[in-house]
Amino acid sequence: MIFIFLGPPGSGKGTQAERLADEFKIPHIALGDILRETIREGSETGKVAKGYVEAGRLVPDEMTIKIVEERIKRPDCKNGFILDGFPRSRQQAEALKEALAGQDYKVIYIEVPLELTIERNAGRLSCANCGAVYHLKNNPPRQAGICDKCGGALYERKDDNREVIETRFKVYKESTAPLIDYYKDKLISVEGTGDIEGVFKRLLKALGV
Ligand code: AMP
């Protein structure tokens, strides 16, 4: 089964995508994580991506499309996968449509009011090693600064400051939100307010699991 997650920054889509990937035993492909990894490695792609990611702008389509096309061809994707953070533009959606021609997929839209997503972004902590996401208030790690899953160090993403968060919302509204209409025939909307467990239960119910 192939799932695509849509939702504004801070909607909790990454957390839900990770839970669903565990449930179905399929890879969780988070493009933001892949890009941050290429930046850490200092590869050519990473050098180009850095400025965009840190400013909260979209990395050029040609680059993200190529990364995703290559990633979903890998053998671990043969029974399905979850895309989180891709597509984020019409051009990416068109490219994905071609790459997935003949395959069935569902688009999950995590719906949350704007004020809540801003609050969730501020206070978010990410694991430098495995990419797991925590929140100081809503989902704190058991031990401060340490990832529950892998023991990696937690850090606050550079693009989680208020100014960059505002840019990310603007980009979301302009480029990504129109995809809700683009996918209207495949869209499954899930109310994303409340705790992680409650949202996940609603998600499974909406998928008929
Ligand atoms: P995320 O971890 O999903 O919040 O993504 C962090 C940043 O990575 C975004 O603000 C963009 O700069 C970049 N990024 C992630 N996904 C995409 C995409 N599909 N297209 C372009 N840039 C992306």
Coordinates of C-alpha atoms and ligand atoms in Angstrom, one line a residue:
M1 CA 0.0 0.0 0.0
I2 CA 1.2 3.5 -0.9
F3 CA 0.3 6.5 1.3
I4 CA 1.1 10.1 0.7
F5 CA 0.8 12.5 3.7
L6 CA -0.3 16.1 3.2
G7 CA -0.7 18.8 5.9
P8 CA 0.8 22.1 7.1
P9 CA 4.1 22.3 8.9
G10 CA 3.4 21.1 12.5
S11 CA 0.3 19.2 11.6
G12 CA 1.9 16.1 13.1
K13 CA 2.0 14.4 9.7
G14 CA 5.5 13.1 10.3
T15 CA 4.6 11.5 13.6
Q16 CA 1.5 9.9 12.1
A17 CA 3.4 8.8 9.0
E18 CA 6.0 7.1 11.2
R19 CA 3.3 5.3 13.2
L20 CA 1.5 4.1 10.1
A21 CA 4.8 2.9 8.6
D22 CA 5.4 0.8 11.8
E23 CA 1.8 -0.6 11.5
F24 CA 2.2 -1.7 7.9
K25 CA 5.9 -2.5 8.1
I26 CA 6.7 -0.3 5.1
P27 CA 9.3 2.5 4.8
H28 CA 8.6 6.0 6.0
I29 CA 10.2 8.3 3.4
A30 CA 10.4 11.8 4.9
L31 CA 11.9 14.1 2.3
G32 CA 12.9 16.7 4.9
D33 CA 14.9 14.0 6.7
I34 CA 16.6 13.0 3.5
L35 CA 17.5 16.6 2.7
R36 CA 18.8 17.2 6.2
E37 CA 20.9 14.1 5.9
T38 CA 22.4 15.2 2.5
I39 CA 23.2 18.6 4.1
R40 CA 25.0 16.9 7.1
E41 CA 27.0 14.8 4.6
G42 CA 28.0 17.9 2.7
S43 CA 27.3 16.3 -0.7
E44 CA 26.8 18.4 -3.8
T45 CA 23.0 18.1 -3.4
G46 CA 23.3 19.0 0.3
K47 CA 25.2 22.2 -0.5
V48 CA 22.5 23.3 -2.9
A49 CA 19.7 22.3 -0.5
K50 CA 21.1 23.9 2.6
G51 CA 20.1 27.5 1.8
Y52 CA 16.6 26.6 0.8
V53 CA 15.9 24.3 3.9
E54 CA 17.3 26.9 6.3
A55 CA 15.2 29.6 4.8
G56 CA 12.1 27.5 4.8
R57 CA 11.8 27.6 1.0
L58 CA 11.2 24.7 -1.4
V59 CA 14.3 23.0 -2.7
P60 CA 14.1 23.0 -6.5
D61 CA 11.6 20.5 -8.0
E62 CA 14.1 18.8 -10.3
M63 CA 16.2 17.9 -7.3
T64 CA 13.5 16.6 -5.0
I65 CA 11.8 14.7 -7.8
K66 CA 15.0 12.9 -8.6
I67 CA 15.6 12.0 -4.9
V68 CA 12.1 10.6 -4.6
E69 CA 12.1 8.7 -7.9
E70 CA 15.3 7.0 -6.9
R71 CA 14.2 6.3 -3.4
I72 CA 10.9 4.6 -4.3
K73 CA 12.7 2.3 -6.7
R74 CA 14.7 0.7 -3.9
P75 CA 13.7 -2.9 -3.0
D76 CA 12.4 -2.1 0.4
C77 CA 9.5 -0.2 -1.3
K78 CA 8.2 -3.2 -3.2
N79 CA 5.3 -3.8 -0.8
G80 CA 4.5 -0.1 -0.5
F81 CA 5.8 3.0 1.3
I82 CA 4.8 6.2 2.9
L83 CA 5.7 9.6 1.5
D84 CA 5.9 12.4 4.0
G85 CA 6.6 15.9 2.7
F86 CA 6.4 15.0 -0.9
P87 CA 4.8 16.3 -3.1
R88 CA 4.8 19.9 -2.0
S89 CA 4.1 21.5 -5.4
R90 CA 2.0 20.9 -8.5
Q91 CA 5.1 19.9 -10.5
Q92 CA 6.1 17.3 -7.9
A93 CA 2.6 15.9 -7.9
E94 CA 2.6 15.6 -11.7
A95 CA 6.0 13.8 -11.6
L96 CA 4.8 11.5 -8.8
K97 CA 1.7 10.7 -10.8
E98 CA 3.9 9.5 -13.7
A99 CA 6.2 7.5 -11.4
L100 CA 3.2 5.8 -9.8
A101 CA 1.3 5.2 -13.0
G102 CA -0.9 2.1 -12.7
Q103 CA -0.4 1.8 -8.9
D104 CA -3.0 2.5 -6.3
Y105 CA -2.3 5.1 -3.6
K106 CA -4.1 7.0 -0.9
V107 CA -3.5 10.6 0.1
I108 CA -4.0 11.4 3.8
Y109 CA -4.6 15.0 4.8
I110 CA -4.0 15.9 8.4
E111 CA -6.2 18.8 9.1
V112 CA -5.4 21.2 12.0
P113 CA -6.1 24.9 12.8
L114 CA -3.3 27.3 12.0
E115 CA -2.7 28.5 15.6
L116 CA -2.1 25.0 16.8
T117 CA 0.4 24.2 14.1
I118 CA 2.5 27.3 15.0
E119 CA 2.5 26.3 18.6
R120 CA 3.6 22.8 17.7
N121 CA 6.5 24.0 15.5
A122 CA 7.8 26.1 18.3
G123 CA 9.1 23.6 20.9
R124 CA 9.7 20.8 18.5
L125 CA 12.8 18.7 19.0
S126 CA 14.3 16.3 16.4
C127 CA 16.7 13.4 16.8
A128 CA 20.0 14.1 15.0
N129 CA 20.5 10.4 14.5
C130 CA 17.1 8.8 13.5
G131 CA 14.9 11.8 12.7
A132 CA 12.3 11.0 15.4
V133 CA 10.3 14.0 16.5
Y134 CA 9.4 15.2 20.0
H135 CA 7.8 18.2 21.5
L136 CA 8.8 19.9 24.8
K137 CA 5.2 20.1 25.9
N138 CA 3.1 17.6 24.0
N139 CA 5.5 14.7 23.5
P140 CA 8.6 15.1 25.6
P141 CA 11.4 12.4 25.5
R142 CA 11.7 10.3 28.6
Q143 CA 15.2 11.8 29.3
A144 CA 15.7 15.4 28.4
G145 CA 17.8 15.9 25.2
I146 CA 18.0 12.2 24.4
C147 CA 16.0 10.2 21.8
D148 CA 13.8 7.4 23.4
K149 CA 14.3 5.2 20.3
C150 CA 18.0 5.3 19.5
G151 CA 19.7 7.4 22.3
G152 CA 20.7 10.1 19.8
A153 CA 21.0 13.7 20.7
L154 CA 17.9 15.9 20.3
Y155 CA 18.2 19.3 18.7
E156 CA 15.9 22.2 17.6
R157 CA 15.8 22.5 13.9
K158 CA 17.2 25.7 12.5
D159 CA 14.0 26.2 10.5
D160 CA 11.9 26.0 13.7
N161 CA 12.3 29.6 14.6
R162 CA 9.4 32.0 14.3
E163 CA 10.6 33.9 11.2
V164 CA 11.4 30.7 9.2
I165 CA 8.1 29.1 10.4
E166 CA 6.2 32.0 8.9
T167 CA 8.0 31.5 5.5
R168 CA 7.2 27.8 5.7
F169 CA 3.5 28.5 6.2
K170 CA 3.5 31.0 3.3
V171 CA 5.1 28.4 1.0
Y172 CA 2.6 25.8 2.2
K173 CA -0.3 28.0 1.4
E174 CA 1.0 29.0 -2.0
S175 CA 2.5 25.7 -3.3
T176 CA 1.2 22.8 -1.2
A177 CA -2.3 23.6 -0.1
P178 CA -3.6 23.6 -3.7
L179 CA -2.7 19.9 -3.8
I180 CA -5.7 19.2 -1.5
D181 CA -7.9 20.0 -4.4
Y182 CA -5.6 18.2 -6.9
Y183 CA -6.0 15.0 -4.9
K184 CA -9.7 15.4 -4.1
D185 CA -10.6 11.9 -5.5
K186 CA -8.0 10.2 -3.4
L187 CA -8.1 12.3 -0.3
I188 CA -8.8 11.0 3.2
S189 CA -9.1 13.8 5.7
V190 CA -8.2 13.2 9.3
E191 CA -8.8 15.6 12.1
G192 CA -5.3 16.3 13.5
T193 CA -6.1 17.9 16.8
G194 CA -5.7 16.2 20.2
D195 CA -3.1 13.7 21.3
I196 CA -1.0 11.5 19.0
E197 CA -2.8 8.3 20.0
G198 CA -6.2 9.8 19.3
V199 CA -5.2 11.1 15.9
F200 CA -3.7 7.7 15.0
K201 CA -6.9 5.9 16.0
R202 CA -8.9 8.2 13.8
L203 CA -6.4 7.6 11.0
L204 CA -6.7 3.9 11.2
K205 CA -10.5 4.2 11.3
A206 CA -10.5 6.4 8.2
L207 CA -8.4 3.8 6.4
G208 CA -10.8 1.0 7.5
V209 CA -8.1 -0.8 9.5
Ligands
AMP1 P1 10.1 19.1 6.6 O1 11.1 18.3 7.4 O2 9.1 18.2 5.9 O3 9.4 20.1 7.5 O4 11.0 19.8 5.5 C1 12.0 20.7 5.8 C2 12.4 21.5 4.6 O5 12.9 20.7 3.6 C3 11.3 22.3 3.9 O6 11.0 23.6 4.6 C4 12.0 22.5 2.6 O7 13.0 23.5 2.6 C5 12.6 21.2 2.3 N1 11.7 20.2 1.7 C6 11.1 19.1 2.2 N2 10.3 18.5 1.4 C7 10.4 19.2 0.2 C8 9.8 19.1 -1.1 N3 8.9 18.1 -1.3 N4 10.1 20.0 -2.0 C9 11.0 21.0 -1.8 N5 11.6 21.2 -0.6 C10 11.3 20.3 0.4

